[in-house]
Coordinates of N, CA and C and ligand atoms in Angstrom, one line a residue:
M1 N 0.8 -1.4 -0.2 CA -0.4 -0.2 0.0 C 0.8 1.8 0.1
H2 N 0.2 2.4 -0.7 CA 1.6 3.2 -0.4 C 0.7 4.3 -0.3
F3 N 1.7 5.5 0.7 CA 0.6 6.0 1.6 C 1.1 8.2 0.4
T4 N 0.3 8.5 1.2 CA 0.8 10.3 0.2 C -0.1 10.7 1.7
I5 N 1.5 11.9 2.3 CA 0.9 12.5 3.0 C 0.6 14.1 2.7
L6 N -0.8 14.2 3.0 CA -1.0 16.0 3.1 C -1.7 16.4 4.4
R7 N -0.7 17.7 4.1 CA -0.2 18.0 6.0 C -0.6 19.6 6.0
F8 N -2.2 20.1 7.2 CA -2.1 20.7 7.1 C -1.7 21.4 8.1
D9 N -1.2 22.7 8.6 CA -0.8 23.8 10.1 C -2.5 23.7 10.8
R10 N -3.2 24.2 10.3 CA -5.2 23.3 11.4 C -6.3 23.2 9.9
I11 N -6.8 22.5 10.4 CA -8.0 21.8 9.9 C -9.4 21.8 10.5
D12 N -10.2 21.4 10.7 CA -11.8 21.9 11.4 C -10.8 20.3 11.7
S13 N -11.7 19.1 10.8 CA -10.9 17.5 11.3 C -10.4 17.3 9.3
T14 N -9.4 16.5 10.5 CA -8.6 15.3 9.4 C -9.3 14.4 8.6
N15 N -10.1 13.7 9.3 CA -11.3 13.1 9.0 C -12.6 13.7 8.2
N16 N -13.2 14.8 8.1 CA -13.3 15.5 7.0 C -12.9 16.0 5.9
E17 N -11.6 16.1 6.5 CA -10.7 16.9 5.2 C -10.7 15.2 4.1
A18 N -10.4 14.4 4.4 CA -10.3 12.8 3.4 C -11.9 12.5 3.3
I19 N -12.3 12.9 4.3 CA -13.9 12.0 3.3 C -14.6 12.8 1.9
K20 N -13.8 14.2 2.1 CA -14.0 15.3 0.9 C -12.9 14.7 0.2
Q21 N -12.4 14.4 0.1 CA -11.2 14.0 -0.6 C -11.2 12.8 -1.3
A22 N -12.2 12.2 -0.5 CA -13.0 10.7 -0.9 C -13.5 10.6 -1.9
K23 N -14.4 11.8 -1.7 CA -15.4 12.5 -2.7 C -14.8 12.7 -4.2
L24 N -13.7 13.5 -3.7 CA -13.3 14.4 -5.2 C -12.3 12.9 -5.7
G25 N -12.4 11.5 -5.8 CA -11.3 10.3 -6.2 C -10.5 10.1 -5.2
A26 N -10.0 10.0 -4.4 CA -9.2 9.9 -3.5 C -8.4 8.6 -3.5
D27 N -7.0 8.2 -3.9 CA -6.3 6.9 -4.1 C -6.6 5.9 -2.5
E28 N -6.6 5.4 -2.6 CA -6.4 4.4 -1.2 C -5.0 4.9 -0.5
G29 N -5.2 4.8 0.9 CA -3.5 5.6 1.4 C -3.5 7.0 0.9
L30 N -4.4 7.5 1.0 CA -3.7 9.1 0.7 C -4.6 9.4 2.4
C31 N -3.3 10.4 2.8 CA -3.1 10.8 4.5 C -3.3 12.1 4.7
I32 N -4.1 12.6 6.2 CA -4.3 13.7 6.3 C -3.8 14.2 7.5
V33 N -3.2 15.0 7.5 CA -2.7 14.7 9.5 C -2.4 16.7 9.6
A34 N -2.5 17.0 10.6 CA -3.3 18.7 10.7 C -2.4 18.2 12.4
N35 N -1.7 19.8 12.4 CA -1.1 20.9 14.1 C -2.5 20.3 14.9
E36 N -3.5 20.7 14.2 CA -4.6 21.5 15.3 C -5.8 21.0 14.5
Q37 N -5.9 20.0 15.2 CA -8.2 20.7 14.9 C -9.4 21.7 15.2
T38 N -10.1 22.2 14.3 CA -10.9 23.0 15.2 C -12.8 22.7 16.2
A39 N -12.5 21.3 15.0 CA -13.3 20.8 15.0 C -13.8 18.5 15.2
G40 N -12.4 19.1 16.4 CA -11.9 17.3 16.2 C -13.6 16.6 16.2
R41 N -13.4 15.1 15.6 CA -14.6 14.6 16.3 C -14.3 13.1 16.8
G42 N -14.9 12.6 18.0 CA -14.6 11.6 18.0 C -16.1 10.1 17.7
R43 N -16.0 9.3 18.7 CA -17.2 8.3 18.5 C -19.0 9.2 19.1
Y44 N -20.0 8.7 17.9 CA -21.4 9.9 19.0 C -21.1 11.0 18.5
G45 N -20.0 11.1 17.7 CA -20.5 13.6 17.8 C -19.2 13.7 18.9
R46 N -18.7 13.8 19.7 CA -18.0 13.8 20.9 C -17.0 14.6 20.1
A47 N -16.9 15.9 20.8 CA -15.7 15.8 20.3 C -14.1 15.6 20.9
W48 N -13.3 15.9 19.6 CA -11.3 14.7 20.7 C -10.9 16.8 20.7
V49 N -10.2 17.2 21.5 CA -9.9 17.9 21.9 C -8.1 17.6 20.9
S50 N -8.1 18.5 20.4 CA -7.7 18.7 19.0 C -6.4 20.0 19.3
E51 N -6.3 20.6 20.5 CA -5.3 21.3 20.2 C -3.5 21.5 18.9
K52 N -3.0 22.3 19.2 CA -1.7 23.2 18.3 C -1.2 21.6 19.8
G53 N 0.2 21.2 18.8 CA 1.1 20.3 19.0 C 0.3 19.1 19.3
A54 N -0.5 19.2 20.4 CA -0.6 18.6 21.7 C -0.9 16.8 21.4
G55 N -1.0 16.4 20.0 CA -1.7 15.5 19.9 C -1.2 15.2 17.9
L56 N -1.6 14.0 17.7 CA -1.3 13.1 16.0 C -2.5 13.5 15.7
Y57 N -2.8 14.1 14.6 CA -4.5 14.2 14.2 C -4.1 13.4 12.5
F58 N -4.7 12.4 12.6 CA -4.7 11.7 12.0 C -5.3 11.1 10.7
S59 N -5.3 10.9 9.3 CA -6.9 10.6 9.1 C -6.0 9.4 7.3
V60 N -6.7 8.2 7.2 CA -6.2 7.9 6.1 C -7.7 7.8 5.3
V61 N -7.8 7.8 3.9 CA -8.3 7.2 2.6 C -8.1 5.9 2.5
L62 N -9.3 4.5 2.1 CA -8.8 3.0 1.9 C -10.7 2.4 1.7
R63 N -10.0 2.0 0.5 CA -11.0 1.3 -0.8 C -11.3 0.3 0.2
P64 N -11.7 -0.2 1.1 CA -11.2 -1.9 1.3 C -12.2 -2.6 0.0
R65 N -11.5 -3.5 -0.3 CA -11.8 -5.0 -1.3 C -12.5 -6.0 -0.2
I66 N -13.2 -5.6 0.5 CA -14.1 -6.9 1.0 C -14.8 -6.7 1.3
E67 N -15.3 -8.4 1.8 CA -17.3 -7.8 2.2 C -17.3 -7.4 2.4
S68 N -18.6 -6.7 3.2 CA -19.2 -5.2 3.2 C -19.3 -5.6 5.3
R69 N -19.4 -7.0 5.1 CA -19.5 -7.9 6.6 C -18.5 -7.7 7.7
F70 N -18.0 -7.4 6.8 CA -16.1 -7.3 7.9 C -15.8 -6.5 8.2
L71 N -16.4 -4.5 7.6 CA -16.0 -3.5 7.4 C -15.7 -3.1 9.0
P72 N -16.5 -3.5 9.9 CA -16.4 -2.7 11.5 C -15.2 -3.8 11.4
L73 N -14.4 -4.0 11.2 CA -12.6 -4.9 11.4 C -11.8 -4.2 11.0
I74 N -12.2 -3.1 10.6 CA -11.1 -2.0 9.4 C -10.7 -1.6 11.6
T75 N -11.6 -0.6 12.1 CA -11.6 -0.9 13.5 C -10.7 -1.8 15.1
L76 N -10.8 -2.6 14.4 CA -9.7 -3.5 15.3 C -8.5 -3.9 14.2
M77 N -8.6 -3.4 13.7 CA -7.3 -3.8 13.1 C -6.2 -2.7 13.0
T78 N -7.5 -1.6 13.1 CA -6.1 0.1 13.1 C -5.8 -0.1 14.4
G79 N -6.7 -0.4 15.1 CA -6.3 -0.8 17.7 C -4.6 -1.3 17.4
I80 N -5.0 -2.2 16.4 CA -3.6 -3.4 16.3 C -2.2 -2.5 16.3
V81 N -3.1 -1.9 14.7 CA -1.3 -1.0 14.3 C -1.2 0.1 15.8
V82 N -2.3 0.3 16.3 CA -1.9 1.5 17.5 C -1.0 0.9 18.2
A83 N -0.8 0.0 18.7 CA -0.9 -0.3 19.7 C 0.8 -1.0 19.1
D84 N 1.3 -1.9 18.3 CA 2.0 -2.0 18.1 C 2.8 -0.9 18.5
S85 N 2.9 0.1 17.1 CA 3.1 1.5 17.5 C 3.8 1.9 18.8
L86 N 2.4 1.8 18.8 CA 3.0 2.7 21.2 C 3.5 1.7 21.2
F87 N 3.6 0.8 22.0 CA 4.7 -0.3 22.1 C 6.5 0.0 22.1
E88 N 5.9 -0.5 20.3 CA 7.3 0.1 20.1 C 7.8 1.4 20.4
F89 N 7.4 2.3 20.9 CA 8.2 3.8 21.0 C 8.4 3.3 22.9
G90 N 8.0 2.3 23.5 CA 8.4 1.5 25.4 C 7.3 1.7 25.9
L91 N 5.7 2.0 25.5 CA 4.1 1.7 25.9 C 3.8 0.4 25.4
K92 N 3.0 -0.5 26.9 CA 2.7 -1.6 26.8 C 1.2 -0.8 26.5
P93 N 0.9 -0.8 25.5 CA -1.2 -0.5 25.6 C -1.5 -2.0 25.7
D94 N -3.0 -1.6 25.6 CA -4.0 -1.8 26.4 C -5.5 -1.4 25.4
I95 N -6.1 -2.4 23.9 CA -7.1 -2.4 23.5 C -8.4 -2.8 24.2
K96 N -9.2 -1.1 24.2 CA -10.5 -1.5 24.7 C -11.6 -1.4 23.7
W97 N -12.5 -2.6 23.7 CA -12.8 -2.4 22.7 C -13.5 -1.6 22.3
V98 N -14.1 -0.6 21.5 CA -13.6 -1.7 20.5 C -12.5 -0.3 19.9
N99 N -12.2 0.5 20.1 CA -11.6 1.5 19.7 C -10.8 2.6 20.6
D100 N -10.9 2.4 21.7 CA -9.3 2.9 22.9 C -8.2 2.2 22.1
I101 N -6.9 3.0 23.1 CA -5.9 1.9 23.1 C -5.3 2.8 24.7
L102 N -5.5 1.8 25.4 CA -5.0 2.6 26.9 C -3.8 2.0 27.0
V103 N -2.4 3.2 28.3 CA -2.5 2.9 28.6 C -2.5 2.4 29.9
N104 N -2.6 1.9 30.8 CA -1.8 2.1 32.1 C -3.3 2.1 32.5
G105 N -4.2 2.1 31.9 CA -5.7 1.7 32.2 C -6.8 3.7 32.0
K106 N -5.5 4.6 31.1 CA -6.2 5.3 31.1 C -6.0 5.6 29.2
K107 N -6.9 6.7 28.3 CA -7.5 6.5 27.3 C -5.9 7.3 26.6
I108 N -5.0 6.3 25.8 CA -3.8 7.6 25.4 C -4.5 7.7 23.5
S109 N -5.1 6.9 22.8 CA -6.0 7.5 21.5 C -7.2 6.6 20.9
G110 N -7.5 7.2 20.5 CA -8.9 6.5 19.2 C -9.3 6.8 18.0
I111 N -9.5 5.9 17.8 CA -10.0 6.1 16.1 C -10.5 5.8 15.6
L112 N -11.5 6.7 14.8 CA -13.2 7.4 14.2 C -13.3 6.2 13.0
A113 N -13.8 5.5 12.1 CA -14.0 5.4 10.9 C -14.9 5.8 10.8
E114 N -15.5 6.3 9.3 CA -16.2 6.8 8.7 C -17.0 6.3 6.9
T115 N -17.9 5.4 6.7 CA -17.7 5.0 5.5 C -18.5 6.4 4.9
V116 N -18.2 6.6 3.3 CA -18.7 7.2 2.5 C -18.9 7.1 1.7
E117 N -19.7 7.0 0.4 CA -20.1 6.6 -0.9 C -19.2 7.2 -1.9
T118 N -18.5 7.5 -2.7 CA -18.4 8.1 -4.3 C -18.4 7.3 -5.2
D119 N -18.0 8.0 -5.9 CA -17.8 7.7 -7.2 C -17.2 6.2 -7.4
L120 N -16.2 5.9 -7.1 CA -15.7 5.2 -7.1 C -15.8 3.8 -6.2
G121 N -16.5 4.1 -6.2 CA -17.6 2.8 -4.5 C -17.2 3.5 -3.0
L122 N -17.5 2.8 -1.9 CA -17.7 3.0 -1.0 C -16.2 3.1 0.1
A123 N -15.9 3.9 0.3 CA -14.3 4.5 1.3 C -14.7 4.2 2.1
V124 N -13.5 4.4 3.4 CA -13.8 4.0 4.2 C -12.4 5.4 5.2
V125 N -13.0 5.8 5.7 CA -11.8 7.0 6.5 C -11.8 6.2 7.7
V126 N -10.5 5.8 8.3 CA -10.5 5.8 9.7 C -8.9 7.0 10.5
G127 N -10.1 7.6 11.2 CA -9.7 9.1 11.7 C -8.2 8.8 13.0
I128 N -6.9 8.6 12.9 CA -6.5 8.1 14.8 C -6.1 9.7 15.0
G129 N -6.9 9.5 16.7 CA -5.7 10.6 17.0 C -5.7 9.9 18.8
I130 N -3.6 10.4 18.8 CA -3.1 10.4 19.4 C -2.7 11.2 20.0
N131 N -2.4 10.8 21.9 CA -2.6 12.1 22.4 C -1.2 13.0 23.2
L132 N -0.2 14.0 22.9 CA 0.7 13.7 23.0 C 1.3 14.2 24.5
K133 N 1.2 15.1 24.5 CA 0.8 15.9 26.1 C -0.6 16.4 26.4
S134 N -0.7 16.2 28.1 CA -1.7 16.0 28.5 C -2.4 17.4 29.1
S135 N -0.7 18.8 29.5 CA -0.8 19.7 29.8 C -2.7 20.2 30.0
N136 N -3.3 20.6 29.0 CA -3.9 21.0 28.8 C -4.9 20.4 27.7
F137 N -5.9 18.9 29.3 CA -7.2 18.6 28.8 C -7.6 18.8 29.6
P138 N -8.9 19.1 29.2 CA -9.9 19.3 30.1 C -10.6 18.7 31.0
A139 N -10.6 19.7 31.9 CA -10.9 18.8 33.6 C -11.5 17.2 33.8
E140 N -13.0 17.8 32.5 CA -13.8 16.0 32.7 C -12.8 14.6 32.0
I141 N -11.6 15.0 30.8 CA -11.3 13.9 30.7 C -9.9 13.9 31.4
S142 N -9.6 15.0 31.9 CA -8.0 14.6 32.6 C -8.0 13.3 33.9
D143 N -8.4 12.6 34.4 CA -8.6 11.8 35.3 C -8.6 10.6 34.4
N144 N -9.2 10.3 33.2 CA -9.3 9.0 32.4 C -8.3 9.6 31.0
A145 N -8.2 9.9 31.0 CA -6.4 10.3 29.8 C -4.7 10.8 30.3
T146 N -4.2 10.2 28.9 CA -2.5 10.1 29.3 C -2.3 10.8 27.4
S147 N -1.2 10.5 27.9 CA 0.2 11.3 26.8 C 1.0 10.0 26.8
L148 N 1.8 10.6 25.0 CA 3.3 9.7 25.0 C 4.0 10.5 26.4
E149 N 3.4 11.8 26.7 CA 4.4 12.7 27.0 C 4.5 12.2 28.9
D150 N 3.7 12.2 29.3 CA 3.4 11.3 30.8 C 3.5 9.9 30.9
E151 N 3.5 9.3 30.1 CA 3.6 8.0 29.8 C 5.7 7.7 29.4
G152 N 6.4 8.4 29.5 CA 7.8 8.2 29.5 C 7.7 8.4 27.6
G153 N 7.0 8.8 26.5 CA 7.7 8.4 24.9 C 7.8 9.8 25.0
N154 N 7.7 11.1 25.6 CA 7.9 12.4 24.8 C 8.7 12.8 23.8
R155 N 10.1 11.5 24.2 CA 10.5 12.1 22.8 C 10.7 11.2 21.3
V156 N 9.7 10.8 21.4 CA 9.1 11.0 19.5 C 8.1 11.7 18.7
S157 N 8.6 12.1 17.8 CA 8.8 12.9 16.8 C 7.6 12.7 16.4
V158 N 6.5 13.8 15.3 CA 5.4 13.4 15.0 C 5.8 12.6 13.5
D159 N 6.5 12.5 13.7 CA 7.2 11.8 12.2 C 7.7 10.6 12.9
D160 N 8.8 10.1 13.0 CA 8.4 9.2 14.2 C 7.4 8.3 13.9
L161 N 6.2 9.2 14.5 CA 4.9 7.9 15.1 C 4.7 7.7 13.4
L162 N 3.6 8.9 12.8 CA 4.1 8.6 11.3 C 4.5 7.9 10.9
E163 N 5.9 7.1 10.4 CA 6.2 6.6 10.1 C 6.2 5.6 10.3
T164 N 5.9 5.2 11.9 CA 5.4 3.9 12.3 C 4.0 3.0 12.1
L165 N 3.2 3.9 12.7 CA 1.8 5.0 11.9 C 1.8 3.4 10.4
T166 N 2.1 4.5 9.6 CA 2.2 4.0 8.7 C 2.4 2.5 7.7
R167 N 3.3 2.0 8.2 CA 4.4 1.1 8.4 C 3.5 -0.4 9.1
F168 N 3.1 0.0 10.4 CA 2.3 -1.0 10.0 C 0.6 -0.8 9.8
F169 N -0.2 0.4 9.7 CA -1.2 0.4 8.9 C -1.0 -1.0 7.6
G170 N 0.2 -0.6 6.9 CA 0.1 -1.3 5.6 C 0.2 -2.3 5.8
Y171 N 1.3 -2.7 6.5 CA 0.6 -4.5 6.6 C -0.4 -5.5 8.0
F172 N -1.3 -4.9 8.3 CA -1.7 -5.4 8.9 C -3.2 -4.8 7.4
Y173 N -3.4 -3.5 7.2 CA -4.6 -3.7 6.9 C -4.1 -4.4 5.4
T174 N -2.9 -5.3 4.8 CA -2.5 -6.2 3.4 C -3.0 -7.6 4.2
I175 N -3.4 -7.8 5.5 CA -3.8 -9.4 6.3 C -5.1 -9.0 6.3
L176 N -5.4 -8.0 6.2 CA -6.9 -7.9 6.7 C -8.2 -8.0 4.9
C177 N -7.2 -7.9 3.7 CA -8.4 -7.9 3.0 C -7.4 -9.4 2.5
E178 N -6.6 -10.2 3.1 CA -6.5 -11.8 2.4 C -7.6 -12.5 2.6
T179 N -7.8 -13.9 2.3 CA -8.2 -13.8 2.2 C -8.9 -15.0 3.3
D180 N -8.5 -15.3 4.3 CA -8.6 -15.5 5.8 C -7.6 -14.4 6.5
G181 N -7.9 -13.6 6.8 CA -7.9 -11.8 7.1 C -8.5 -11.9 8.2
P182 N -10.1 -11.7 8.4 CA -11.0 -11.1 9.2 C -10.3 -12.1 10.6
T183 N -10.1 -13.6 10.4 CA -9.3 -14.9 11.1 C -8.3 -14.3 11.7
A184 N -8.0 -14.0 10.9 CA -5.6 -14.1 11.1 C -5.7 -12.6 12.2
I185 N -6.8 -11.0 11.7 CA -7.2 -9.5 13.0 C -7.6 -10.1 14.2
I186 N -8.9 -11.0 13.5 CA -9.2 -11.2 15.7 C -8.8 -11.5 16.1
D187 N -7.5 -12.2 15.5 CA -6.7 -13.5 16.5 C -5.4 -12.4 16.7
E188 N -5.1 -11.7 15.8 CA -4.2 -10.4 16.9 C -4.9 -9.7 17.9
W189 N -5.9 -9.8 17.7 CA -6.1 -8.8 18.3 C -6.8 -8.8 19.8
R190 N -7.2 -10.2 19.8 CA -7.2 -11.4 20.9 C -5.2 -11.3 22.0
R191 N -4.6 -11.3 21.0 CA -3.4 -11.0 21.8 C -2.8 -9.7 22.3
R192 N -3.4 -9.0 21.7 CA -3.1 -7.4 22.6 C -4.0 -6.8 23.9
S193 N -5.5 -7.2 23.5 CA -6.5 -6.8 24.6 C -7.4 -8.4 25.7
S194 N -6.4 -7.0 27.0 CA -7.3 -7.6 28.0 C -8.9 -7.5 28.1
Y195 N -9.7 -7.6 26.5 CA -11.1 -6.7 27.1 C -11.4 -8.5 26.4
Y196 N -10.3 -8.9 25.7 CA -11.2 -10.5 24.5 C -11.5 -11.4 25.2
S197 N -11.5 -11.6 26.5 CA -11.9 -12.9 27.1 C -12.1 -12.8 29.0
G198 N -13.2 -12.8 29.6 CA -13.1 -13.3 30.9 C -12.8 -11.8 31.5
K199 N -13.6 -10.0 31.6 CA -13.5 -8.9 31.2 C -14.8 -8.8 32.6
S200 N -14.6 -8.0 33.5 CA -16.9 -8.3 33.6 C -16.4 -6.5 32.7
V201 N -17.5 -6.0 32.2 CA -18.6 -5.1 31.8 C -19.3 -4.5 32.5
R202 N -19.6 -3.3 31.2 CA -20.6 -2.6 31.9 C -20.5 -1.9 30.1
V203 N -22.0 -2.1 29.5 CA -22.3 -1.5 28.1 C -23.2 -0.5 27.8
V204 N -22.9 0.5 27.3 CA -23.4 1.3 28.0 C -24.1 0.9 26.5
L205 N -25.8 0.7 25.6 CA -26.3 0.9 24.6 C -27.2 2.2 24.6
G206 N -28.0 3.3 23.5 CA -28.3 3.6 24.9 C -28.9 3.9 25.2
N207 N -30.7 3.5 25.9 CA -31.1 3.7 26.8 C -30.8 2.3 27.5
E208 N -30.6 1.0 26.8 CA -30.1 0.0 27.7 C -28.6 -0.6 28.2
V209 N -28.6 -1.2 28.8 CA -27.0 -1.1 30.0 C -26.7 -2.6 30.0
V210 N -26.5 -3.1 29.4 CA -25.6 -4.3 29.1 C -24.4 -5.0 30.2
T211 N -24.8 -6.2 31.5 CA -23.0 -5.7 32.5 C -22.9 -7.3 31.9
G212 N -21.4 -8.0 32.4 CA -21.4 -9.8 32.0 C -19.7 -8.9 31.8
V213 N -20.0 -10.2 31.5 CA -18.5 -11.6 31.3 C -18.0 -11.2 30.0
T214 N -16.9 -10.3 29.2 CA -16.5 -10.8 28.2 C -15.9 -12.0 27.7
C215 N -16.9 -13.0 25.8 CA -16.2 -14.3 25.6 C -15.5 -14.0 24.8
G216 N -15.1 -13.9 23.7 CA -14.5 -13.6 22.9 C -15.3 -12.9 21.6
I217 N -14.7 -12.6 20.6 CA -15.2 -11.6 18.9 C -16.3 -11.7 18.1
E218 N -16.7 -11.8 17.6 CA -18.0 -12.1 16.7 C -16.9 -11.8 15.2
E219 N -17.0 -12.7 14.4 CA -15.7 -12.2 12.8 C -16.7 -11.3 12.7
N220 N -17.4 -10.7 12.9 CA -17.5 -9.2 12.6 C -17.2 -7.7 13.0
G221 N -16.4 -8.2 14.2 CA -15.8 -7.9 15.2 C -16.8 -7.2 16.6
A222 N -18.3 -7.7 16.2 CA -18.8 -7.8 18.1 C -18.6 -8.4 19.4
L223 N -18.8 -7.8 20.2 CA -17.9 -8.1 21.6 C -19.1 -9.0 22.2
R224 N -18.4 -10.3 22.5 CA -19.6 -11.3 23.1 C -19.7 -11.0 24.4
V225 N -20.4 -11.2 25.0 CA -20.3 -10.4 27.0 C -21.7 -11.9 27.5
R226 N -20.9 -12.3 28.2 CA -22.1 -13.2 28.7 C -22.1 -13.1 29.7
T227 N -23.6 -12.3 30.1 CA -24.6 -12.1 31.1 C -25.4 -12.8 32.0
A228 N -25.2 -12.6 33.3 CA -25.5 -13.3 34.8 C -26.1 -14.4 34.5
D229 N -27.5 -14.3 33.3 CA -28.7 -15.3 33.0 C -27.5 -16.6 32.0
G230 N -26.9 -16.3 31.3 CA -25.9 -17.1 30.7 C -26.6 -16.8 29.0
E231 N -27.4 -16.1 29.1 CA -26.9 -15.5 27.5 C -26.2 -15.0 27.0
I232 N -25.9 -15.4 25.6 CA -24.5 -14.3 24.8 C -25.2 -13.1 24.7
R233 N -24.2 -11.5 24.5 CA -24.9 -10.8 24.2 C -23.6 -10.6 23.1
K234 N -24.9 -9.6 21.6 CA -23.7 -9.8 20.8 C -23.6 -7.9 20.4
I235 N -22.1 -7.6 21.6 CA -22.7 -6.5 20.6 C -21.6 -5.7 20.0
Q236 N -22.9 -5.2 18.9 CA -22.0 -3.8 17.5 C -21.5 -3.3 18.4
A237 N -22.3 -1.9 19.2 CA -21.3 -0.7 19.0 C -21.8 -0.7 20.4
G238 N -21.2 0.7 20.9 CA -21.9 0.5 22.2 C -20.6 1.5 23.7
D239 N -20.5 2.1 24.1 CA -19.6 2.5 25.5 C -18.9 1.1 26.0
V240 N -17.9 0.3 26.2 CA -17.6 -1.0 26.9 C -17.0 0.3 28.4
E241 N -17.3 -0.4 29.5 CA -16.4 0.6 30.8 C -16.3 -1.6 31.6
Q242 N -15.1 -1.0 31.9 CA -14.4 -2.0 32.6 C -15.3 -2.6 34.3
L243 N -15.7 -2.9 34.9 CA -16.2 -3.0 35.9 C -15.4 -3.7 37.0
R244 N -14.8 -2.6 38.3 CA -13.7 -2.8 39.4 C -14.6 -4.2 39.2
Q245 N -13.5 -5.7 39.9 CA -14.0 -6.5 41.1 C -13.7 -5.7 42.7
I246 N -15.8 -6.3 42.9 CA -14.9 -6.9 44.6 C -14.4 -6.6 45.6
S247 N -13.8 -7.0 46.2 CA -13.5 -8.4 47.2 C -14.1 -8.1 47.8
A248 N -13.7 -10.1 48.4 CA -14.9 -10.9 49.3 C -14.2 -9.7 50.6
D249 N -12.5 -9.4 51.1 CA -12.6 -9.4 52.6 C -11.9 -7.9 52.8
Ligands
BTN301 C1 -13.1 8.4 19.6 O1 -11.7 7.7 20.7 O2 -13.9 8.5 19.9 C2 -12.3 8.9 18.4 C3 -11.3 9.7 18.4 C4 -11.4 9.9 17.1 C5 -10.6 11.5 16.9 C6 -9.5 11.4 15.6 S1 -8.6 13.0 15.2 C7 -8.2 12.5 13.4 C8 -8.9 11.8 13.8 N1 -9.9 13.6 12.9 C9 -11.5 13.8 13.5 O3 -11.6 14.6 13.9 N2 -11.7 12.0 14.9 C10 -10.1 11.9 14.1

């Protein structure tokens, strides 16, 4: 896969720009990188704090030739890419289903994959935000967020991070698009995430709350959760929180 990088000093959202470029016919591998986003977006329309120089704000255009039922695996694959990139810089990341990369239990990175219809067929834009500095975290996220600077990775330059991310992206995306790629990606994800099985979780699905213990991933990336009555719920979307174990003494 060939990557072409378009850099912006300031932009509303690198995902918005990548969607625009995909509609204009951009090739797979076009990357948008910005020093600052004025309207950085997270899942469910939440804001992604994107101050100048405080994070890596990156989006890539994909034109995946995989069955549509496997499209959600692009987010899981990207989690592997970010986890391995951070590991290369000395961190010990965990992946919380579906798109949060944690270090020491705190979120260091988020992934937002969006699909867009274009004249060349369906495109997927994958946005990655990685916190480089924590100094300006707003109060509401400061307890649950961390950064490369806080975790001892402050000597990492944006260019080193980009080179590493695109290298792992090319590697794992090629695997995903192979015949047995979806199974291989789930297996790689399992090896990097403590959420794959045996984790007590609470999942918020709109108005419903599901609690239970994780027990694997479906072939389309859905998280399996076994509830107290033994039912297996297949979670396609929603926010997952780890439930703290209450000790008996
Ligand atoms: C999340 O955890 O909710 C996903 C956050 C994704 C943030 C990145 S930053 C680069 C790209 N541009 C955006 O507007 N969002 C993504």
